[in-house]
Short mmCIF file of C-alpha atoms and ligand atoms in Angstrom, two decimals:
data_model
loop_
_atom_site.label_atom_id
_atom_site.label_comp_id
_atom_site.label_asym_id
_atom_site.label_seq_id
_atom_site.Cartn_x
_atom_site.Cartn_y
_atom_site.Cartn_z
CA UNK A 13 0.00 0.00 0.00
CA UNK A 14 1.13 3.21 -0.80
CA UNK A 15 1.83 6.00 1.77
CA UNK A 16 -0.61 8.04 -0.39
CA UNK A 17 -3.28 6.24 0.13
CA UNK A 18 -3.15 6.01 3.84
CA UNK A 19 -4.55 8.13 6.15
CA UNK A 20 -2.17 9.60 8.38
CA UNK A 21 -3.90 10.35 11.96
CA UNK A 22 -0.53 12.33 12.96
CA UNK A 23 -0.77 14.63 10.79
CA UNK A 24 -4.03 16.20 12.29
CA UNK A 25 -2.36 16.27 16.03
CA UNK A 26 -2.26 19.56 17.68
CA UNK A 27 1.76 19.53 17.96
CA UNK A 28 2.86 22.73 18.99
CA UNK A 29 -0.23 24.52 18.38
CA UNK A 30 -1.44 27.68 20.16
CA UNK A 31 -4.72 26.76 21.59
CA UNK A 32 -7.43 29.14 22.95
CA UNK A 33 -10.41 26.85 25.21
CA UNK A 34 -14.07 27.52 24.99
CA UNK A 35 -16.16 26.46 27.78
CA UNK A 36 -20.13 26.81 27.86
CA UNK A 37 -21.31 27.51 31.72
CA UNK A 38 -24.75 26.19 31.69
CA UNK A 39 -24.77 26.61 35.93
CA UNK A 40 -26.34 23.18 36.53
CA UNK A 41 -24.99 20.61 38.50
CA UNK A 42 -22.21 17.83 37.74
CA UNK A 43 -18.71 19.50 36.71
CA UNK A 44 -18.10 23.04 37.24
CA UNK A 45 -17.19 24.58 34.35
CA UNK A 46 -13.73 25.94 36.01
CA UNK A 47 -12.58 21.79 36.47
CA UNK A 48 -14.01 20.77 33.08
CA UNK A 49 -11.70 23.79 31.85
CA UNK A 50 -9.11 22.37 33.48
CA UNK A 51 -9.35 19.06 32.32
CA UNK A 52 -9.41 20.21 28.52
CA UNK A 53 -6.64 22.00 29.44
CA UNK A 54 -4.70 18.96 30.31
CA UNK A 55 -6.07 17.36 27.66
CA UNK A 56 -4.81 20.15 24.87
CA UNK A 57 -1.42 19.94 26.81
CA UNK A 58 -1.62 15.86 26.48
CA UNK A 59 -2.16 16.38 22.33
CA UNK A 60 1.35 19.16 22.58
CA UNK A 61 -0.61 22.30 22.20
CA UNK A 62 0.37 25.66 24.98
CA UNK A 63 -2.73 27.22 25.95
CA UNK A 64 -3.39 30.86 24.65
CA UNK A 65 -6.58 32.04 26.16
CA UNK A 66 -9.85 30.64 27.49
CA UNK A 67 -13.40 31.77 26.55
CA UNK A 68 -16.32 31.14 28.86
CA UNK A 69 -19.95 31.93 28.33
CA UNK A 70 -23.01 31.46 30.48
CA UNK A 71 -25.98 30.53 28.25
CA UNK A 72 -28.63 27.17 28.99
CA UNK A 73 -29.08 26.68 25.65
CA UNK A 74 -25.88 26.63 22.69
CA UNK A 75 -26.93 28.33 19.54
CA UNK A 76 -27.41 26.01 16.65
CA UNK A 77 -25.95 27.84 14.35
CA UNK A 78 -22.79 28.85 16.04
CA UNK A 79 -22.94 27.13 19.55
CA UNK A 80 -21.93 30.43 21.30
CA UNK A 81 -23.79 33.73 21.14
CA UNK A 82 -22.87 36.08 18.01
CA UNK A 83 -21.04 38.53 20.30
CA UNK A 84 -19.03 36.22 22.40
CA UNK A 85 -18.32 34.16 18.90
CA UNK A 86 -16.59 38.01 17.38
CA UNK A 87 -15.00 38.17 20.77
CA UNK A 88 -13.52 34.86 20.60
CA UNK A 89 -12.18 35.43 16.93
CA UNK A 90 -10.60 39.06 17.98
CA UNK A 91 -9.03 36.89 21.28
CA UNK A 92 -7.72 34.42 18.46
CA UNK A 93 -6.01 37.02 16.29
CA UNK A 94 -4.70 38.95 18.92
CA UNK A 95 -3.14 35.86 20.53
CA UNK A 96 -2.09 34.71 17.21
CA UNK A 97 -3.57 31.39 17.97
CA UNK A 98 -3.67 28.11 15.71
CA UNK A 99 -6.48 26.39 17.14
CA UNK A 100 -10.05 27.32 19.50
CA UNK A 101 -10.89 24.23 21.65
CA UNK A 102 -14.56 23.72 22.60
CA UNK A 103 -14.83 21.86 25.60
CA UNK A 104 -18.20 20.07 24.28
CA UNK A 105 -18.94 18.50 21.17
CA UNK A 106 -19.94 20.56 18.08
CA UNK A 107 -22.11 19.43 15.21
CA UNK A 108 -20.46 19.58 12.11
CA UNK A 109 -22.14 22.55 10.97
CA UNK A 110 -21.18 24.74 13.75
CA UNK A 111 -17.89 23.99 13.47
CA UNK A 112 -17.69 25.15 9.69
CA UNK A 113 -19.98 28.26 10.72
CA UNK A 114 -16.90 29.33 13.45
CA UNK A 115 -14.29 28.56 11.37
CA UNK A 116 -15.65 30.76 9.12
CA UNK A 117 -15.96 33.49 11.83
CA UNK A 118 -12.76 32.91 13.29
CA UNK A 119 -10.89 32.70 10.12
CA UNK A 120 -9.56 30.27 7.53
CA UNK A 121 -6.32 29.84 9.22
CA UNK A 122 -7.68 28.90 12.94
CA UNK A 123 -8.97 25.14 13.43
CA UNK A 124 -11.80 24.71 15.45
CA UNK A 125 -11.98 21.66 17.23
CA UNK A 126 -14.20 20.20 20.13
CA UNK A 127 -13.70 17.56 23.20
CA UNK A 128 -14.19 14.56 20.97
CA UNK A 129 -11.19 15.76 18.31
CA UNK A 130 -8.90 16.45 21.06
CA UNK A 131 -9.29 13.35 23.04
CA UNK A 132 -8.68 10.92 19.19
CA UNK A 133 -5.63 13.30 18.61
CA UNK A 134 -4.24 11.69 22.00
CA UNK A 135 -5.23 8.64 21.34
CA UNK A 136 -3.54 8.52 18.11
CA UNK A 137 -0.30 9.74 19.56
CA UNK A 138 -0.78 7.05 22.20
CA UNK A 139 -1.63 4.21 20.03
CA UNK A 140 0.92 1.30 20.05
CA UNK A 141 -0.35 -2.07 18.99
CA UNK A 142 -1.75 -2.37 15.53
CA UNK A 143 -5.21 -2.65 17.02
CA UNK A 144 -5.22 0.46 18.84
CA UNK A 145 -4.02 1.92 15.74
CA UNK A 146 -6.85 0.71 13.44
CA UNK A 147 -9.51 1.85 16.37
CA UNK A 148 -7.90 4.99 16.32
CA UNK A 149 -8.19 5.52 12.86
CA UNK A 150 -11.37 4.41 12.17
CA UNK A 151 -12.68 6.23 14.55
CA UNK A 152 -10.79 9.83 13.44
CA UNK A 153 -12.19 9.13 10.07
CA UNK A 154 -15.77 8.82 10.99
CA UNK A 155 -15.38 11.89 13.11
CA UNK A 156 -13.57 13.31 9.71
CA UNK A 157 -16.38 11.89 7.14
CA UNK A 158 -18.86 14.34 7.89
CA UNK A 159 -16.59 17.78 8.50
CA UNK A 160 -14.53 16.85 5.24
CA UNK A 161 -16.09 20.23 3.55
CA UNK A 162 -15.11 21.78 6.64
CA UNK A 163 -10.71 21.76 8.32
CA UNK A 164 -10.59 18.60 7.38
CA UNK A 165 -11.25 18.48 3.56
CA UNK A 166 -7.85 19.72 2.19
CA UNK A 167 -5.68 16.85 5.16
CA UNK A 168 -7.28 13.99 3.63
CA UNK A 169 -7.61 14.76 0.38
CA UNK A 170 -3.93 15.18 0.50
CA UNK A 171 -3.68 11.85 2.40
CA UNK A 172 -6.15 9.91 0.18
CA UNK A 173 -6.36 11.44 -2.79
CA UNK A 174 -2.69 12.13 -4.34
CA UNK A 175 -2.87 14.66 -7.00
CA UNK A 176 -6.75 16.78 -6.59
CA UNK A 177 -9.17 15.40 -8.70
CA UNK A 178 -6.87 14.33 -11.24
CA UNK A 179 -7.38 10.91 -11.62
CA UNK A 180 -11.25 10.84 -10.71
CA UNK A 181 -14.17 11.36 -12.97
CA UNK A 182 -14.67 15.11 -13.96
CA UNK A 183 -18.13 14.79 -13.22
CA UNK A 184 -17.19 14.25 -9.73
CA UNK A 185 -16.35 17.33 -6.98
CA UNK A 186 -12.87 17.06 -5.02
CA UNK A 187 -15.39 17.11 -2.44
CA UNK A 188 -17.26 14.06 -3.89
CA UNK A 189 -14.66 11.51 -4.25
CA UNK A 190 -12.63 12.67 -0.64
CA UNK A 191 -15.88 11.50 0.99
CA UNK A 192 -15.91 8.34 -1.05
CA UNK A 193 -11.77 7.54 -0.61
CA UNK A 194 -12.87 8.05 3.34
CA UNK A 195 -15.66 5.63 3.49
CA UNK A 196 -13.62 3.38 1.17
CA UNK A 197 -10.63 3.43 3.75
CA UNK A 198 -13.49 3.29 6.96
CA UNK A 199 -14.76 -0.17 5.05
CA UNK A 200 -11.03 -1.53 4.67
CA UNK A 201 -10.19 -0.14 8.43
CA UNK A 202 -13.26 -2.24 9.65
CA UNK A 203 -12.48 -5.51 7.89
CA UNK A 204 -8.77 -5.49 9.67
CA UNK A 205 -10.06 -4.57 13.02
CA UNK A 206 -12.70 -7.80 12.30
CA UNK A 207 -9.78 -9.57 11.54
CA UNK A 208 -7.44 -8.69 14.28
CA UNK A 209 -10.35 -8.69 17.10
CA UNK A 210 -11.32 -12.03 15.77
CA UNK A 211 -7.77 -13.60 16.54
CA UNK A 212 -7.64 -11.60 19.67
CA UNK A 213 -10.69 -12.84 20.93
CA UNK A 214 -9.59 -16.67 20.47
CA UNK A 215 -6.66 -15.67 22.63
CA UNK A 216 -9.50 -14.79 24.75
CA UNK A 217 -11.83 -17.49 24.79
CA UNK A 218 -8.79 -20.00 25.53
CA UNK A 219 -8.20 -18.12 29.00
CA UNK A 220 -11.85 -18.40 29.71
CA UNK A 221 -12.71 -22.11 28.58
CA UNK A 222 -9.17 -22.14 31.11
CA UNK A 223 -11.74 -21.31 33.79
CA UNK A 224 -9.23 -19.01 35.56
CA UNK A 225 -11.27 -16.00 37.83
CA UNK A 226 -10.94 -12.70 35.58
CA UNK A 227 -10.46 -9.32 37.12
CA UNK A 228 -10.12 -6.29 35.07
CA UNK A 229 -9.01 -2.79 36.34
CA UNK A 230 -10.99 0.11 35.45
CA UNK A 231 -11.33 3.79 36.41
CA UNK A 232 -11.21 7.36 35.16
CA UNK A 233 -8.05 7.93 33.17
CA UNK A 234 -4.97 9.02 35.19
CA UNK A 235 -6.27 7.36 38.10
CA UNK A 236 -3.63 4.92 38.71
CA UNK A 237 -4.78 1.82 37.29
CA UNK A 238 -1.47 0.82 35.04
CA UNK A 239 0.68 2.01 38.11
CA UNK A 240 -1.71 -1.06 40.43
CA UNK A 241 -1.01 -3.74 37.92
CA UNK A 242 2.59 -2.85 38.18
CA UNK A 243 2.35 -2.87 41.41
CA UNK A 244 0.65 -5.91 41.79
CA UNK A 245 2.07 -8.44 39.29
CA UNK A 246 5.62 -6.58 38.28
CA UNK A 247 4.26 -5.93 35.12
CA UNK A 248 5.92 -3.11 33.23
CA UNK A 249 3.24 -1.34 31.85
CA UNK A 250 3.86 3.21 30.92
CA UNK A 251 2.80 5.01 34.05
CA UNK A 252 2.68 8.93 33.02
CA UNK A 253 0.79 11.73 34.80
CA UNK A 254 -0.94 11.79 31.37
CA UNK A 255 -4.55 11.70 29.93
CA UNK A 256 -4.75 8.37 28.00
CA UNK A 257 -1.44 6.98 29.17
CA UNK A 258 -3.14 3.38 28.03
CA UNK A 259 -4.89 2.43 25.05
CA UNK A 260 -4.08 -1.27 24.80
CA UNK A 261 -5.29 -4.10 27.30
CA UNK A 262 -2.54 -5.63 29.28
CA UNK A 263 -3.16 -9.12 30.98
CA UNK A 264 -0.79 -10.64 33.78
CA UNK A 265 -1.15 -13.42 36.08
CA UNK A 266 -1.95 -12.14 40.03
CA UNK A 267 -0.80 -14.49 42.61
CA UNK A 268 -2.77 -14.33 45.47
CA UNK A 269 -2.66 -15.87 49.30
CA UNK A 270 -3.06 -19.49 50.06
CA UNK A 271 -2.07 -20.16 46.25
CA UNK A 272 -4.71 -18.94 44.46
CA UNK A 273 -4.33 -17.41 40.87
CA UNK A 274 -6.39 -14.82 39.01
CA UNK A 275 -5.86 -12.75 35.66
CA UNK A 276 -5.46 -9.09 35.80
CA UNK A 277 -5.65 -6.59 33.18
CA UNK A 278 -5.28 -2.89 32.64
CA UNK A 279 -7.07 -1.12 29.66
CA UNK A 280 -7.73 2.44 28.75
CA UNK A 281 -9.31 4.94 31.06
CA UNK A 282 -12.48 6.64 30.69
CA UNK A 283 -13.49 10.13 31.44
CA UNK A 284 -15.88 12.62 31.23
CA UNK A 285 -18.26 13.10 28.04
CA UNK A 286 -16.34 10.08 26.36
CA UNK A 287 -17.27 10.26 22.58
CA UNK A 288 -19.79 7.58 22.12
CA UNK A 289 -18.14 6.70 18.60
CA UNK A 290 -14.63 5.95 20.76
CA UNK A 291 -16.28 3.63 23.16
CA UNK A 292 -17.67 2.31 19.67
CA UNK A 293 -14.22 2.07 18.53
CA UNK A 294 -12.50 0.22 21.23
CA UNK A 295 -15.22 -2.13 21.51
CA UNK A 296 -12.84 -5.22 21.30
CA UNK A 297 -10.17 -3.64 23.58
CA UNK A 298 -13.21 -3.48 25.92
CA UNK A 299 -13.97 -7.27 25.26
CA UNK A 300 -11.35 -7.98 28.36
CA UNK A 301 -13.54 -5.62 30.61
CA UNK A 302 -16.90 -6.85 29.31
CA UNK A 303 -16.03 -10.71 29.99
CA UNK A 304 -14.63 -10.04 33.30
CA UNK A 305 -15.54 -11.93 36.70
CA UNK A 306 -14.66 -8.75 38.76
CA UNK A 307 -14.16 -5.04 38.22
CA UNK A 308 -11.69 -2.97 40.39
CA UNK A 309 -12.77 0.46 40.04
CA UNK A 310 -9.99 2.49 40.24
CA UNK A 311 -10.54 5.99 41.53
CA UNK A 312 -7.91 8.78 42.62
CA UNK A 313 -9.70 9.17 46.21
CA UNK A 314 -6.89 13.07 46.04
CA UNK A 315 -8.68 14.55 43.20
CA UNK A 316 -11.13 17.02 43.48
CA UNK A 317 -13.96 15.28 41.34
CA UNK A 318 -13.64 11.87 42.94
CA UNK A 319 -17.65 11.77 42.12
CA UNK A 320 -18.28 13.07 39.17
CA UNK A 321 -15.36 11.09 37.72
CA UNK A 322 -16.98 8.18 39.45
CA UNK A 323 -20.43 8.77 37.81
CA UNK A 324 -18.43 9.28 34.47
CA UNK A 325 -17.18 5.89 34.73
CA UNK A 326 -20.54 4.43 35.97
CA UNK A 327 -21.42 5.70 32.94
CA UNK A 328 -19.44 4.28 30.47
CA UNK A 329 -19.55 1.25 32.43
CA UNK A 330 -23.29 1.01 31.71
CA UNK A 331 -22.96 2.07 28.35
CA UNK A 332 -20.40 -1.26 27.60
CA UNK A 333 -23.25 -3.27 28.94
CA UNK A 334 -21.11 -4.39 32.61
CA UNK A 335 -22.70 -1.72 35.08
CA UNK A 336 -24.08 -5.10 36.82
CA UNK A 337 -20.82 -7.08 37.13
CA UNK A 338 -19.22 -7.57 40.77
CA UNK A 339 -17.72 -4.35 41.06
CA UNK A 340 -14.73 -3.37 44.25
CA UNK A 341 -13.84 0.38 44.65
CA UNK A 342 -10.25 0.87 45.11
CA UNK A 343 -9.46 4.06 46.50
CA UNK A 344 -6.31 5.24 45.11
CA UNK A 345 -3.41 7.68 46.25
CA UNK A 346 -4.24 7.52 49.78
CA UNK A 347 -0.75 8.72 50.35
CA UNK A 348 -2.00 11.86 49.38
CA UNK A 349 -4.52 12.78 52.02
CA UNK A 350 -4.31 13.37 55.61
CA UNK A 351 -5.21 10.66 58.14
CA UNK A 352 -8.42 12.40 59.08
CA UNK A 353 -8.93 12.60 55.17
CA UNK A 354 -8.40 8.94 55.35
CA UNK A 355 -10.30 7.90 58.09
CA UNK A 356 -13.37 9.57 56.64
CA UNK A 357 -13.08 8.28 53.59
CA UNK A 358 -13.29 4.65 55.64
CA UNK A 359 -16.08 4.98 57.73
CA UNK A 360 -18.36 6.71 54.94
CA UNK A 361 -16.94 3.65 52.26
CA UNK A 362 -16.70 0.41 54.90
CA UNK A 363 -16.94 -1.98 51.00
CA UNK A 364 -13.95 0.15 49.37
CA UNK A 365 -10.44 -0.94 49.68
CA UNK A 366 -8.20 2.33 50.50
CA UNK A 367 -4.71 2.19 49.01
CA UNK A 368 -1.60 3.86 47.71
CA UNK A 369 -0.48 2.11 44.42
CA UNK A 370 2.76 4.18 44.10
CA UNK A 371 3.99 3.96 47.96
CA UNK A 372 3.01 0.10 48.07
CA UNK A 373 0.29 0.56 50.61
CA UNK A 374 -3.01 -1.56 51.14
CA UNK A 375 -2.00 -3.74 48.24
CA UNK A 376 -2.42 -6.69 50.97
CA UNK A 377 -5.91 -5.75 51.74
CA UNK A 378 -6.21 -5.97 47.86
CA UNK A 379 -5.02 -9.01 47.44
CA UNK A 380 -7.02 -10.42 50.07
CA UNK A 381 -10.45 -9.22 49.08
CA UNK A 382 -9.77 -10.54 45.29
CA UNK A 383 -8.86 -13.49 46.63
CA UNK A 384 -12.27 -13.20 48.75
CA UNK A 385 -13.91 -12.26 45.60
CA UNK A 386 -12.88 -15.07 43.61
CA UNK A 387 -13.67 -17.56 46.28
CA UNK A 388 -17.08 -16.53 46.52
CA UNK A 389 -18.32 -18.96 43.37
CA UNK A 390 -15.31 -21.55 43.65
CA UNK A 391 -16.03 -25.56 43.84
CA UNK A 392 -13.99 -27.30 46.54
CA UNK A 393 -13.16 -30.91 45.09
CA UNK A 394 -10.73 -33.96 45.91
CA UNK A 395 -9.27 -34.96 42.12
CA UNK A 396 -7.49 -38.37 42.11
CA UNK A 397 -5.14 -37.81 38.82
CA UNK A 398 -3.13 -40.71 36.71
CA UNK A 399 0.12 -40.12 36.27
CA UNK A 400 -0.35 -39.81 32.85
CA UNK A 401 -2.36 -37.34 32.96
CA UNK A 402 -0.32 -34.44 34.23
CA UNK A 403 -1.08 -31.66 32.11
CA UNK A 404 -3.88 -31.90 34.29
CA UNK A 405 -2.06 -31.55 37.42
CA UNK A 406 -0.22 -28.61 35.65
CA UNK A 407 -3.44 -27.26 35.62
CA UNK A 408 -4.42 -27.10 38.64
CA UNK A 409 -1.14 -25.57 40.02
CA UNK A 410 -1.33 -22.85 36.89
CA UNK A 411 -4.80 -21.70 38.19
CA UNK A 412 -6.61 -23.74 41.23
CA UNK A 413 -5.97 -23.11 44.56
CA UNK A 414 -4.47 -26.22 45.50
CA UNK A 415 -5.62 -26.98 49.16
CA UNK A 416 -3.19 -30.39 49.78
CA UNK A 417 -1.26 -32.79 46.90
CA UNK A 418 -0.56 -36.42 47.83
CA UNK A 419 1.78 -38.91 45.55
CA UNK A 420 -0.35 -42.29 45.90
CA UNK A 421 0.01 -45.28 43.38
CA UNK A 422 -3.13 -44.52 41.64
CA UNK A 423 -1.65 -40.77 40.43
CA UNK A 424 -1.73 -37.67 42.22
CA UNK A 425 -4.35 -36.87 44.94
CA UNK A 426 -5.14 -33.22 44.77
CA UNK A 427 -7.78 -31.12 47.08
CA UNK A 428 -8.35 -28.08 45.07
CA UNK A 429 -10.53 -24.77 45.35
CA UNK A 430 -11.22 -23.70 41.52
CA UNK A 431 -13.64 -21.81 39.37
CA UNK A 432 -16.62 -23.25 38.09
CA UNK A 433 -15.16 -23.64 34.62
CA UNK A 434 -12.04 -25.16 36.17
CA UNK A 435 -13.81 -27.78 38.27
CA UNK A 436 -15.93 -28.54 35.07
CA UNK A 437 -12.71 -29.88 33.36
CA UNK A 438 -11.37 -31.56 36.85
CA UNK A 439 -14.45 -33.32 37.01
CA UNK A 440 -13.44 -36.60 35.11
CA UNK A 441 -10.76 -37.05 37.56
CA UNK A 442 -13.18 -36.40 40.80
CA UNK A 443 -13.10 -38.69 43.53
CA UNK A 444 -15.97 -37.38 45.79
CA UNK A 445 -18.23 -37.71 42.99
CA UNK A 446 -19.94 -40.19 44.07
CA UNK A 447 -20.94 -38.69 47.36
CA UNK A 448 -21.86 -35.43 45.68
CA UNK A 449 -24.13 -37.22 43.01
CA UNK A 450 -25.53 -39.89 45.70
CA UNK A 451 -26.63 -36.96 47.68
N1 GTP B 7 0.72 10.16 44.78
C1 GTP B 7 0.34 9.08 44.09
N2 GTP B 7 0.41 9.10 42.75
C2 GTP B 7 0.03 7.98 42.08
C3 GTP B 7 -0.46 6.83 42.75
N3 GTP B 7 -0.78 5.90 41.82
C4 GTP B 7 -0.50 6.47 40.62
N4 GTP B 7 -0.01 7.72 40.77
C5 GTP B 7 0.39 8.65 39.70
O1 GTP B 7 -0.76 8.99 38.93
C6 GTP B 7 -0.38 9.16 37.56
C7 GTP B 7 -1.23 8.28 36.68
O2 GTP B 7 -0.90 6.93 36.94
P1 GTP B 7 -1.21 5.78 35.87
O3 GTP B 7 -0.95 4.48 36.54
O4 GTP B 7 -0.52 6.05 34.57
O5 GTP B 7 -2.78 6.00 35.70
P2 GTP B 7 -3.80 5.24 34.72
O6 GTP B 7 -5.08 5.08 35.47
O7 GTP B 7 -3.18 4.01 34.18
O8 GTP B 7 -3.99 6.35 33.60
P3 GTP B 7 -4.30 6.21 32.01
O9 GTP B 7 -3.60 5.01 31.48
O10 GTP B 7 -3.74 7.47 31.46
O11 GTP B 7 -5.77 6.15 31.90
C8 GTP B 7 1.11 8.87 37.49
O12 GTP B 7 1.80 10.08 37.55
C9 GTP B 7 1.35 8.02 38.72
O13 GTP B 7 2.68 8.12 39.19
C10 GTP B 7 -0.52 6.85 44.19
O14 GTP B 7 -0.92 5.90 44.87
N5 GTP B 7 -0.12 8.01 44.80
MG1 MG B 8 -2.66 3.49 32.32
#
């Protein structure tokens, strides 16, 4: 393939761009508008861009046409020209329309994006495997598909479309045939993400016809999730005081007290108005999360939203379809409040687990309630197996809690504590079967 014909997603990052935010105070409840500011701050600093100016205007409803009111839209193009910048960042999403309306306000030369363009410019600078790559792209295209008259049109016709118009139909508009080299590329991106997902998922389905007890970290991004599973298992995943640190699922094996043995794994963080079509776009990433025995909600108990983040993550949570799986809040960064901070936190939470994923602390407590956790639907059995057979004894010490192991001429004795999928495939070799089935 051709560089031409590839779409480039790094080529529409906001690297070294002067950014001016725009923020919309409706005065209602949920995030004030000063923290959701600051947030899209951190976010335009994530994608590389040095913040210029911010715009806020109290109004309940946005303008169609426009989204702010005609004044404070002039005002925020004279702010732009005086602060010479690049780009105007609108902290919610715009329709397509809007956007073209400002940019033709504002001026040719000033991109207007919203949330949902900044958050897939991070995520395409964060992308590493070749999945998160293909979600990322398909997902900046259909974002791009319907704007293409708009900023976008002249980056991907560039990208797609080599020389303009030149080797298309002359019936047919620039216009026309970059909106059908985009859906072209958005059919081929969605065969290869069918096609890696699919081999991904029978990756998948081998650890779960394994039976082992599935736990899978989620939280608000920057939380601390990727620093826990380091923590936890030695894994060596990028911690970064970042937005969007993680795109890819990581899976490593957690050994827990009195030799029991769960999966962990760390995915990508959510936060607050989460573009529907990324969520969309990272559905198989997600997969891990949505086949899960056990969420650890991960939430940085030193922040100043802990709730709202919490609700944001409820949120997507419900919108994946797992709001109702077995669910443990994990405060995180407890090293960071005071010990009456801490004790409050306690007494008003008695079913969280408090912790400091950094300093080391609580990760006992952790480990004991997963282990608690994945007891809760376990099978106790005595397995009696022939020598022979020791892949099945391998087993058992890969992923059952093995309870006591006895060398006896008929093969190995084993008492063993094991998932209900596990038990299921130690069940030839059961020897209190017969009591169990005689009642
Ligand atoms: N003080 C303190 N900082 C922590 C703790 N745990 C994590 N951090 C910091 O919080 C930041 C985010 O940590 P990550 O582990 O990357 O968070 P994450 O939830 O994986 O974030 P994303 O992958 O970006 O969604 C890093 O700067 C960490 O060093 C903690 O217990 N205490
Ligand atoms: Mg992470």
């Amino acid at each position: 393939m051709s560089s031409h014909n590839r779409f480039e997603p790094e080529e529409i990052r906001a690297v070294q761009d002067r950014a001016i935010l725009v923020g919309v105070d409706r005065g209602g409840r949920g995030w004030p508008i000063e923290e959701s500011l600051a947030e899209l701050e951190l976010l335009a600093s994530t994608a590389g861009a040095t913040i210029a100016g911010t715009v806020i205007q109290r109004m309940h409803t946005p303008d169609s046409r426009t989204f702010l009111g005609k004044g404070k839209a002039e005002e925020l193009a004279e702010l732009a020209r005086s602060t010479e910048a690049t780009i105007v960042v609108f902290d919610d999403d715009l329709s397509p329309s809007q956007q073209a309306n400002l940019e033709d306000i504002i001026g040719r030369d000033v991109r207007v994006l919203d949330r949902t363009a900044l958050i897939l410019d991070i995520f395409a600078l964060h992308a590493v495997s070749r999945e998160g790559k293909l979600q990322v792209d398909l997902a900046q295209l259909e974002y791009v598909l319907p704007r293409l008259r708009g900023m976008w049109g002249h980056l991907v016709a560039e990208r797609l479309g080599g020389g303009r118009g030149a080797r298309f139909g002359a019936g047919e508009s620039q216009l026309e045939s970059d909106r059908r080299l985009t859906r072209r590329r958005i059919s081929e991106l969605r065969r290869e993400l069918k096609h890696v997902a699919s081999e991904r998922a029978v990756q998948r389905k081998s650890r779960a016809r394994s039976g082992i007890f599935r736990v899978s970290l989620v939280g608000y991004t920057n939380a601390g999730k990727s620093t826990l599973l380091n923590a936890l298992t030695g894994a060596n995943v990028l911690v970064a005081d970042q937005l969007f640190a993680t795109l890819d699922a990581t899976t490593r094996t957690l050994d827990l007290p009195e030799g029991r043995k769960v999966t962990l794994t760390d995915t990508v963080g959510f936060i607050n108005k989460l573009p529907h079509g990324l969520v969309e776009a990272f559905k198989s990433t997600l997969d891990e999360t949505r086949e899960a025995d056990l969420l650890l909600h991960v939430v940085d108990a030193s922040g100043q939203q802990t709730r709202e983040q919490m609700a944001a993550v409820a949120e997507v949570l419900g919108e994946i379809g797992v709001a109702g799986k077995p669910q443990v809040v994990v405060y995180n960064k407890t090293d960071l409040l005071s010990a009456e901070e801490r004790a409050i936190l306690g007494s008003r939470s008695p079913h969280a687990v408090l912790l400091s994923a950094s300093a080391g602390e609580g990760l006992d407590r952790l480990r004991a309630r997963i282990a608690a956790e994945a007891a809760r639907g376990s099978v106790s059995m005595t397995i009696l197996v022939p020598y022979d057979h020791g892949e099945i004894v391998g087993l058992a010490h890969e992923q059952a809690r093995i309870v006591s192991e006895e060398h006896t001429p008929g093969g190995t004795r084993l008492a063993v504590s094991a998932t209900p999928e596990l038990a299921a495939r130690f069940e030839p070799y059961r020897e209190d079967a017969d009591v169990r089935d005689n009642g």
